Amino acid sequence: MNSLHFKSFENFLLSSAIELELSTVVKDIVSACTDISKVLSCCTIEGLTGAIEQQNSSGETQKQLDVLSNQILKDKLCLNKSVKYIASEEENNVVSASPSGKFAVAFDPLDGSTNIDVNGSVGTIFSILPALKDGSPEASFFQAGNQQLCAGYILYGPATQLVITFGKGTYIFTLQPDANMFMLTENKTSIPKETSEFSVNMANTRYWKREFGNYIQHLLDGSSGPRQKPYNMRWVGAMVADIHRVICRGGVFLYPSDKREKLQTGKLRLVYEASPMALIIENCGGSAFNESTSLLSVVPTSLHQKVPVIAGSTNEVHTCLNYL
Ligand code: P6P
C-alpha cells in the first residue's frame, strides 16, 4: 500500500479535533524535528559529530548536535505565541518565551547522542504541559506526568518516525521525505502484556541492588530457572530506540537506581524523558513505574530530577516490581 493511502499528520490533527493552539505547538515541534532529521543525515559530511568542551545540567559532555538540536527547537518555539516556557536537557534553567502563552514545553533535543558518532539511532523526546498563570517558570514543570496534554518522540532511525499521544491512544507516523510529511502508519498501537525480551545495560550489574540483580538473573536462567522460559536481551543505548522497540513488539525497558553516586535515583530525567515516555506507553496498554510508583503520578521537585524507569509490557513490569 503506498503512502497515498495513509493519513497525513496534518489531517490527523484536524480529524482528532485537537485544540488549535496546541496543534500549532505540536506542528512547530514536528517541523523543528524534521529540520534536525536533515541535519543528522549529513552531520558526518558537515563535521558536526563529536563533543564540545562543555557539560549539560546533568554533568554530561555535550555533543555539537545536542547544542544545535536544542537551538533549532528553541528558535522555533520561542516564535510561537502559545509557548510560555521551555525546559530542555541542554538548558540549566527554564527559558521564558511568550508571557501570554498557554503551554510549557519540555524536551530532550537529542536523546542518545553518544550514538551519533557511530551512526546509531537517536531521538527527540517532548512533553507539553499547561503553563501555570502564577508561580515561578519552573512551577509549570513541577506537575505530575498525568497533567501532560501531549507527549511524543521522533526517532531518527532508518526511517524518521513520530510517536505521539494526546491521552487517547498512541499513534505512529513515518516521514515521507520527498513530501516532507509524516504519514500515519500505525493507528492506536498496543503493547503486548507479556514479553520474552528485556532491555538493560548489563555492564551496570555490579552496581544494582540485590533484588534487581535477582530479577535479571532469573531472566538469564531462562527455561531452567523460576521464569521457565527463555528471554532475549536488546540494548541500543538510546532510550527512544529501546522504548520504540518495546512499543512495537513488547518488552521491558529497565534503568534502575544503582550504587553509583550520581545514579542513586536512576539516570533518566523525569520531566523530559520518563514522564513523556510514561504517557506514551500507558496510552498503548503498557505500564511505566519508577521502583514503586506509577511514573505519571510522580510530581517533579527539580527540573533535571532523575528517576528509575521500569516500563513496557504490563505483566513483566509488575513481575519486576514484585522483586523490588
Ligand atoms: P548507559 C542516553 O545517554 C541515555 O540518557 C538514554 O537515552 C539511554 O537509555 C541511557 O542514557 C543509556 O545509558 O548507561 O547505557 O550509557
CSV table of C-alpha atoms and ligand atoms in Angstrom, one decimal:
chain,number,residue,atom,x,y,z
A,1,MET,CA,0.0,0.0,0.0
A,2,ASN,CA,1.6,3.3,-1.0
A,3,SER,CA,1.8,6.4,1.2
A,4,LEU,CA,-1.1,8.0,-0.6
A,5,HIS,CA,-3.4,5.6,1.4
A,6,PHE,CA,-2.1,6.9,4.7
A,7,LYS,CA,-3.5,9.9,6.5
A,8,SER,CA,-1.0,12.8,7.0
A,9,PHE,CA,-0.2,14.1,10.5
A,10,GLU,CA,-2.0,17.4,9.5
A,11,ASN,CA,-5.2,15.5,8.6
A,12,PHE,CA,-4.9,13.5,11.8
A,13,LEU,CA,-4.7,16.7,13.9
A,14,LEU,CA,-7.8,18.1,12.1
A,15,SER,CA,-9.8,14.9,12.3
A,16,SER,CA,-8.9,14.4,16.0
A,17,ALA,CA,-10.2,17.9,16.8
A,18,ILE,CA,-7.0,18.8,18.7
A,19,GLU,CA,-7.3,22.3,20.2
A,20,LEU,CA,-5.9,24.8,17.6
A,21,GLU,CA,-3.2,26.4,19.7
A,22,LEU,CA,-2.0,23.0,21.0
A,23,SER,CA,-1.9,21.9,17.3
A,24,THR,CA,0.4,24.8,16.4
A,25,VAL,CA,2.8,23.9,19.1
A,26,VAL,CA,3.0,20.3,18.1
A,27,LYS,CA,3.4,21.2,14.4
A,28,ASP,CA,6.3,23.5,15.3
A,29,ILE,CA,8.0,20.7,17.3
A,30,VAL,CA,7.5,18.3,14.4
A,31,SER,CA,8.8,20.9,11.9
A,32,ALA,CA,11.9,21.5,14.1
A,33,CYS,CA,12.5,17.8,14.3
A,34,THR,CA,12.2,17.4,10.5
A,35,ASP,CA,15.0,20.0,10.3
A,36,ILE,CA,17.0,18.1,12.9
A,37,SER,CA,16.5,14.9,10.8
A,38,LYS,CA,18.0,16.6,7.8
A,39,VAL,CA,21.0,17.9,9.9
A,40,LEU,CA,21.6,14.4,11.2
A,41,SER,CA,21.6,12.8,7.8
A,42,CYS,CA,24.7,14.8,6.7
A,43,CYS,CA,26.3,15.6,10.1
A,44,THR,CA,29.4,13.4,9.3
A,45,ILE,CA,29.9,15.3,6.0
A,46,GLU,CA,29.4,18.7,7.7
A,47,GLY,CA,31.8,17.7,10.5
A,48,LEU,CA,29.1,18.1,13.2
A,49,THR,CA,29.8,14.9,15.1
A,50,GLY,CA,32.0,14.9,18.2
A,51,ALA,CA,31.8,16.6,21.6
A,52,ILE,CA,32.3,20.2,22.7
A,53,GLU,CA,34.2,21.4,25.8
A,54,GLN,CA,31.0,21.9,27.9
A,55,GLN,CA,28.6,19.9,30.0
A,56,ASN,CA,24.9,19.9,30.4
A,57,SER,CA,22.9,20.2,33.6
A,58,SER,CA,23.4,16.6,34.4
A,59,GLY,CA,27.2,16.9,34.0
A,60,GLU,CA,27.3,15.0,30.7
A,61,THR,CA,29.6,16.2,28.0
A,62,GLN,CA,27.6,17.9,25.3
A,63,LYS,CA,27.8,16.9,21.6
A,64,GLN,CA,27.8,19.6,18.9
A,65,LEU,CA,24.5,18.2,17.8
A,66,ASP,CA,23.0,18.3,21.3
A,67,VAL,CA,23.5,22.1,21.2
A,68,LEU,CA,22.4,22.5,17.6
A,69,SER,CA,19.2,20.4,18.0
A,70,ASN,CA,18.4,22.3,21.2
A,71,GLN,CA,18.8,25.6,19.3
A,72,ILE,CA,16.6,24.5,16.4
A,73,LEU,CA,13.8,23.6,18.8
A,74,LYS,CA,14.2,26.7,21.0
A,75,ASP,CA,14.3,29.1,18.0
A,76,LYS,CA,11.1,27.6,16.6
A,77,LEU,CA,9.2,27.5,19.8
A,78,CYS,CA,10.2,31.0,21.0
A,79,LEU,CA,8.4,32.3,17.9
A,80,ASN,CA,5.2,30.6,18.9
A,81,LYS,CA,2.9,32.9,20.9
A,82,SER,CA,1.3,29.9,22.6
A,83,VAL,CA,4.5,28.8,24.2
A,84,LYS,CA,5.2,30.4,27.6
A,85,TYR,CA,8.0,28.3,29.0
A,86,ILE,CA,10.7,26.0,27.5
A,87,ALA,CA,12.7,23.4,29.5
A,88,SER,CA,15.5,21.3,27.9
A,89,GLU,CA,18.1,18.8,29.0
A,90,GLU,CA,20.6,21.3,27.4
A,91,GLU,CA,19.3,24.3,29.3
A,92,ASN,CA,20.2,24.7,33.0
A,93,ASN,CA,17.2,26.9,33.6
A,94,VAL,CA,13.7,27.4,32.2
A,95,VAL,CA,13.6,29.6,29.1
A,96,SER,CA,10.7,32.2,29.1
A,97,ALA,CA,9.1,32.6,25.7
A,98,SER,CA,5.7,34.4,25.3
A,99,PRO,CA,4.2,35.8,28.5
A,100,SER,CA,0.7,35.2,27.2
A,101,GLY,CA,1.5,31.6,26.2
A,102,LYS,CA,-0.7,28.7,27.4
A,103,PHE,CA,1.8,25.9,27.2
A,104,ALA,CA,5.0,24.7,28.9
A,105,VAL,CA,7.2,22.6,26.6
A,106,ALA,CA,10.0,20.3,27.8
A,107,PHE,CA,12.3,18.3,25.6
A,108,ASP,CA,15.4,16.2,25.3
A,109,PRO,CA,16.5,17.5,22.0
A,110,LEU,CA,18.8,14.7,21.1
A,111,ASP,CA,18.4,11.6,23.3
A,112,GLY,CA,21.2,9.0,23.0
A,113,SER,CA,23.5,11.4,21.2
A,114,THR,CA,26.6,9.3,22.0
A,115,ASN,CA,25.2,7.0,19.2
A,116,ILE,CA,25.7,9.8,16.7
A,117,ASP,CA,29.4,9.1,16.1
A,118,VAL,CA,28.6,5.5,15.2
A,119,ASN,CA,25.5,6.4,13.1
A,120,GLY,CA,23.3,4.8,15.6
A,121,SER,CA,19.6,5.6,16.3
A,122,VAL,CA,18.9,8.8,18.3
A,123,GLY,CA,15.7,10.7,19.1
A,124,THR,CA,13.9,13.9,20.3
A,125,ILE,CA,11.6,13.4,23.3
A,126,PHE,CA,8.9,16.1,24.1
A,127,SER,CA,6.3,16.9,26.6
A,128,ILE,CA,3.6,19.6,26.6
A,129,LEU,CA,2.0,20.8,29.9
A,130,PRO,CA,-0.4,23.6,30.6
A,131,ALA,CA,1.6,26.7,31.6
A,132,LEU,CA,0.6,27.9,35.1
A,133,LYS,CA,-0.6,31.5,35.3
A,134,ASP,CA,1.1,32.1,38.7
A,135,GLY,CA,4.3,30.9,40.3
A,136,SER,CA,7.9,30.6,39.1
A,137,PRO,CA,8.7,29.4,35.5
A,138,GLU,CA,9.9,26.1,37.0
A,139,ALA,CA,6.5,25.6,38.7
A,140,SER,CA,4.9,24.8,35.3
A,141,PHE,CA,7.2,21.8,35.0
A,142,PHE,CA,6.6,20.6,38.6
A,143,GLN,CA,3.3,18.9,37.5
A,144,ALA,CA,2.7,15.2,37.6
A,145,GLY,CA,3.0,13.4,34.2
A,146,ASN,CA,-0.7,12.7,34.2
A,147,GLN,CA,-1.2,16.5,33.6
A,148,GLN,CA,0.6,16.4,30.2
A,149,LEU,CA,-1.6,17.5,27.3
A,150,CYS,CA,0.6,15.8,24.8
A,151,ALA,CA,3.8,13.7,24.7
A,152,GLY,CA,5.8,12.2,21.9
A,153,TYR,CA,9.2,11.4,20.4
A,154,ILE,CA,10.8,11.5,17.0
A,155,LEU,CA,13.1,8.5,16.3
A,156,TYR,CA,15.8,9.2,13.8
A,157,GLY,CA,16.5,5.7,12.6
A,158,PRO,CA,16.4,4.0,9.2
A,159,ALA,CA,13.1,5.9,8.9
A,160,THR,CA,12.3,9.0,10.8
A,161,GLN,CA,9.2,8.3,12.9
A,162,LEU,CA,6.9,10.4,15.1
A,163,VAL,CA,5.2,8.6,18.0
A,164,ILE,CA,2.6,10.8,19.8
A,165,THR,CA,-0.3,10.7,22.3
A,166,PHE,CA,-2.8,13.3,23.3
A,167,GLY,CA,-4.1,11.0,26.0
A,168,LYS,CA,-6.4,9.0,23.8
A,169,GLY,CA,-4.2,6.3,22.3
A,170,THR,CA,-0.7,6.3,20.9
A,171,TYR,CA,-0.1,6.8,17.1
A,172,ILE,CA,2.9,6.2,14.9
A,173,PHE,CA,3.7,8.4,11.8
A,174,THR,CA,6.5,7.9,9.3
A,175,LEU,CA,8.3,10.7,7.5
A,176,GLN,CA,7.8,10.7,3.7
A,177,PRO,CA,11.0,12.7,3.0
A,178,ASP,CA,10.1,13.6,-0.6
A,179,ALA,CA,6.8,15.1,0.5
A,180,ASN,CA,8.3,16.3,3.8
A,181,MET,CA,5.2,15.0,5.5
A,182,PHE,CA,4.6,12.5,8.4
A,183,MET,CA,2.1,9.8,7.3
A,184,LEU,CA,0.0,7.7,9.8
A,185,THR,CA,1.4,4.2,9.7
A,186,GLU,CA,0.2,2.7,13.0
A,187,ASN,CA,-3.2,3.6,14.4
A,188,LYS,CA,-3.6,3.2,18.2
A,189,THR,CA,-0.7,0.8,18.7
A,190,SER,CA,-0.8,-1.6,21.6
A,191,ILE,CA,2.0,-3.2,23.7
A,192,PRO,CA,1.6,-7.0,24.4
A,193,LYS,CA,1.0,-7.7,28.1
A,194,GLU,CA,3.6,-10.5,28.1
A,195,THR,CA,7.1,-10.5,26.7
A,196,SER,CA,10.3,-12.5,26.3
A,197,GLU,CA,12.6,-9.6,25.7
A,198,PHE,CA,14.3,-7.3,28.3
A,199,SER,CA,16.3,-4.1,27.8
A,200,VAL,CA,19.0,-3.2,30.3
A,201,ASN,CA,22.7,-2.3,30.3
A,202,MET,CA,24.3,-5.4,31.7
A,203,ALA,CA,27.6,-3.6,32.3
A,204,ASN,CA,25.9,-2.0,35.3
A,205,THR,CA,25.3,-5.4,37.1
A,206,ARG,CA,27.8,-4.8,39.9
A,207,TYR,CA,26.0,-1.5,40.8
A,208,TRP,CA,22.5,-2.9,41.1
A,209,LYS,CA,20.6,-3.6,44.3
A,210,ARG,CA,20.4,-7.3,45.2
A,211,GLU,CA,16.7,-7.6,44.4
A,212,PHE,CA,17.1,-6.1,40.9
A,213,GLY,CA,20.1,-8.4,40.3
A,214,ASN,CA,17.9,-11.4,41.3
A,215,TYR,CA,15.2,-10.3,38.8
A,216,ILE,CA,17.7,-10.1,35.9
A,217,GLN,CA,19.4,-13.4,36.9
A,218,HIS,CA,16.1,-15.2,36.7
A,219,LEU,CA,15.6,-13.8,33.2
A,220,LEU,CA,19.1,-15.1,32.3
A,221,ASP,CA,18.3,-18.5,33.8
A,222,GLY,CA,15.6,-18.9,31.2
A,223,SER,CA,13.8,-22.2,31.0
A,224,SER,CA,15.8,-23.9,33.7
A,225,GLY,CA,15.1,-21.1,36.2
A,226,PRO,CA,11.9,-19.9,38.0
A,227,ARG,CA,10.6,-17.9,35.0
A,228,GLN,CA,10.6,-21.2,33.0
A,229,LYS,CA,11.0,-19.6,29.6
A,230,PRO,CA,13.9,-18.2,27.5
A,231,TYR,CA,14.4,-14.4,27.4
A,232,ASN,CA,16.3,-12.3,24.8
A,233,MET,CA,18.1,-9.0,25.5
A,234,ARG,CA,18.5,-5.8,23.5
A,235,TRP,CA,20.2,-2.5,24.5
A,236,VAL,CA,20.6,0.3,21.9
A,237,GLY,CA,21.8,2.9,24.4
A,238,ALA,CA,19.3,5.4,23.3
A,239,MET,CA,16.0,5.4,25.3
A,240,VAL,CA,14.0,6.5,22.3
A,241,ALA,CA,15.2,3.5,20.3
A,242,ASP,CA,14.8,1.0,23.1
A,243,ILE,CA,11.3,2.2,24.1
A,244,HIS,CA,10.3,2.3,20.4
A,245,ARG,CA,11.1,-1.4,20.1
A,246,VAL,CA,9.1,-2.1,23.3
A,247,ILE,CA,6.1,-0.2,21.8
A,248,CYS,CA,6.4,-2.0,18.5
A,249,ARG,CA,6.8,-5.6,19.8
A,250,GLY,CA,6.6,-5.6,23.6
A,251,GLY,CA,9.4,-5.9,26.1
A,252,VAL,CA,10.5,-4.3,29.3
A,253,PHE,CA,12.9,-1.3,29.5
A,254,LEU,CA,14.9,-1.1,32.7
A,255,TYR,CA,17.1,1.7,34.1
A,256,PRO,CA,17.1,1.2,37.9
A,257,SER,CA,18.7,3.2,40.6
A,258,ASP,CA,22.2,2.0,41.4
A,259,LYS,CA,25.0,2.4,43.8
A,260,ARG,CA,27.0,5.0,41.8
A,261,GLU,CA,27.0,8.4,43.4
A,262,LYS,CA,25.1,10.3,40.6
A,263,LEU,CA,22.8,7.4,39.8
A,264,GLN,CA,21.2,6.6,43.2
A,265,THR,CA,17.9,7.8,41.8
A,266,GLY,CA,18.5,6.4,38.3
A,267,LYS,CA,19.9,8.1,35.2
A,268,LEU,CA,16.9,9.2,33.2
A,269,ARG,CA,15.3,12.6,33.7
A,270,LEU,CA,11.7,12.7,34.9
A,271,VAL,CA,10.5,15.9,33.2
A,272,TYR,CA,11.6,15.4,29.6
A,273,GLU,CA,12.4,11.7,29.4
A,274,ALA,CA,10.5,9.5,31.8
A,275,SER,CA,7.2,11.4,32.1
A,276,PRO,CA,6.6,11.8,28.3
A,277,MET,CA,7.6,8.2,27.7
A,278,ALA,CA,5.3,7.0,30.5
A,279,LEU,CA,2.3,8.8,28.9
A,280,ILE,CA,3.1,7.3,25.5
A,281,ILE,CA,3.5,3.8,27.0
A,282,GLU,CA,0.4,4.0,29.2
A,283,ASN,CA,-1.7,5.1,26.2
A,284,CYS,CA,-0.8,1.9,24.3
A,285,GLY,CA,-1.7,-0.5,27.2
A,286,GLY,CA,1.8,-0.7,28.8
A,287,SER,CA,2.9,0.3,32.3
A,288,ALA,CA,5.6,2.7,33.4
A,289,PHE,CA,6.9,2.9,37.0
A,290,ASN,CA,9.9,4.1,39.0
A,291,GLU,CA,10.7,1.3,41.5
A,292,SER,CA,7.4,1.6,43.4
A,293,THR,CA,5.0,4.2,41.9
A,294,SER,CA,3.4,4.9,38.5
A,295,LEU,CA,5.7,7.5,36.8
A,296,LEU,CA,2.6,9.5,35.8
A,297,SER,CA,1.8,10.3,39.4
A,298,VAL,CA,5.4,11.4,40.4
A,299,VAL,CA,5.5,15.2,40.9
A,300,PRO,CA,8.9,16.7,39.9
A,301,THR,CA,10.6,18.8,42.5
A,302,SER,CA,13.6,19.9,40.4
A,303,LEU,CA,13.9,20.5,36.6
A,304,HIS,CA,16.6,17.8,35.9
A,305,GLN,CA,15.5,15.3,38.5
A,306,LYS,CA,16.4,11.7,37.7
A,307,VAL,CA,14.2,8.7,38.3
A,308,PRO,CA,14.4,4.9,37.9
A,309,VAL,CA,12.4,3.6,34.9
A,310,ILE,CA,10.7,0.1,34.7
A,311,ALA,CA,8.5,0.3,31.6
A,312,GLY,CA,6.8,-1.7,28.9
A,313,SER,CA,4.7,-4.9,28.9
A,314,THR,CA,2.4,-4.6,31.9
A,315,ASN,CA,2.7,-8.2,33.3
A,316,GLU,CA,6.5,-8.1,33.1
A,317,VAL,CA,6.7,-4.7,34.7
A,318,HIS,CA,4.7,-5.9,37.6
A,319,THR,CA,6.8,-9.1,37.9
A,320,CYS,CA,9.9,-6.9,38.1
A,321,LEU,CA,8.3,-4.6,40.7
A,322,ASN,CA,7.4,-7.7,42.9
A,323,TYR,CA,11.1,-8.5,43.1
A,324,LEU,CA,11.9,-4.9,44.2
B,1,P6P,P1,24.0,3.9,29.5
B,1,P6P,C1,21.4,8.3,26.7
B,1,P6P,O1,22.6,8.9,27.3
B,1,P6P,C2,20.5,7.9,27.9
B,1,P6P,O2,20.2,9.1,28.6
B,1,P6P,C3,19.3,7.2,27.4
B,1,P6P,O3,18.9,7.6,26.2
B,1,P6P,C4,19.8,5.7,27.4
B,1,P6P,O4,18.7,4.8,27.6
B,1,P6P,C5,20.7,5.7,28.6
B,1,P6P,O5,21.2,7.0,28.8
B,1,P6P,C6,21.9,4.8,28.3
B,1,P6P,O6,22.7,4.7,29.5
B,1,P6P,O7,24.4,3.8,31.0
B,1,P6P,O8,23.7,2.5,28.9
B,1,P6P,O9,25.0,4.6,28.7
